[in-house]
């Protein structure tokens, strides 16, 4: 059984970077945990976290709830950016 924290991390509405997390984990698994071979994945994950953190802080400052856009809202935000 997954802990509540683990469930939150897997929830696409809460964690905007599930795909990046999974890709990084898969890369590490596939490459015998050699971080050097997965640098691009770590960078994509880091950029994802940074991007959505900024969005969250902006929404918080503007009093927008929820602070983290839902998975559906995030998809629209990304599409609008091209």
C-alpha positions in Angstrom: 0.0 0.0 0.0 1.2 3.5 -0.9 1.7 6.1 1.8 -0.4 9.3 1.6 2.8 11.1 0.6 3.5 8.7 -2.2 0.0 8.9 -3.5 0.3 12.7 -3.6 3.5 12.4 -5.6 1.7 10.2 -8.1 -1.4 12.6 -8.4 -1.2 14.5 -11.6 -3.3 17.3 -10.1 -0.8 17.8 -7.3 2.5 17.0 -8.9 3.0 18.6 -12.3 6.3 16.7 -12.9 5.1 13.0 -12.6 6.3 12.2 -16.2 9.7 13.8 -15.6 10.0 11.9 -12.3 9.2 8.6 -14.1 11.5 9.2 -17.0 14.4 10.0 -14.6 13.7 6.9 -12.5 13.5 4.7 -15.6 16.8 6.2 -16.9 18.5 5.4 -13.5 17.1 1.9 -13.5 18.2 1.3 -17.1 21.7 2.6 -16.5 22.6 0.9 -13.3 22.1 4.1 -11.3 24.9 6.0 -13.2 23.7 9.6 -12.7 26.1 10.8 -15.4 24.1 9.0 -18.1 20.8 10.6 -16.9 21.9 14.3 -16.8 19.3 15.4 -19.4 16.5 13.8 -17.4 17.6 15.4 -14.2 17.7 18.8 -15.9 14.2 18.3 -17.4 12.9 17.4 -14.0 14.6 20.4 -12.4 13.3 22.8 -15.0 9.8 21.3 -14.6 9.8 21.9 -10.9 11.2 25.4 -11.3 8.6 26.4 -13.9 5.6 25.2 -11.9 6.9 26.6 -8.7 7.0 30.0 -10.3 3.4 29.6 -11.6 2.3 28.5 -8.1 4.0 31.5 -6.4 2.5 33.9 -9.0 -1.0 32.4 -8.4 -0.5 32.6 -4.6 0.5 36.3 -4.9 -2.6 36.9 -7.0 -4.9 35.0 -4.6 -5.8 32.3 -7.2 -7.0 29.0 -5.8 -5.9 26.3 -6.1 -2.3 27.6 -6.2 -1.2 24.6 -8.3 -3.2 24.5 -11.5 -5.0 21.2 -12.1 -3.5 18.8 -14.7 -6.1 20.0 -17.2 -5.3 23.7 -16.6 -1.6 23.0 -16.8 -2.1 21.3 -20.2 -3.9 24.5 -21.5 -1.1 26.7 -20.0 1.6 24.7 -21.8 -0.4 24.7 -25.1 -0.9 28.5 -24.9 2.9 28.8 -24.7 3.5 26.6 -27.7 
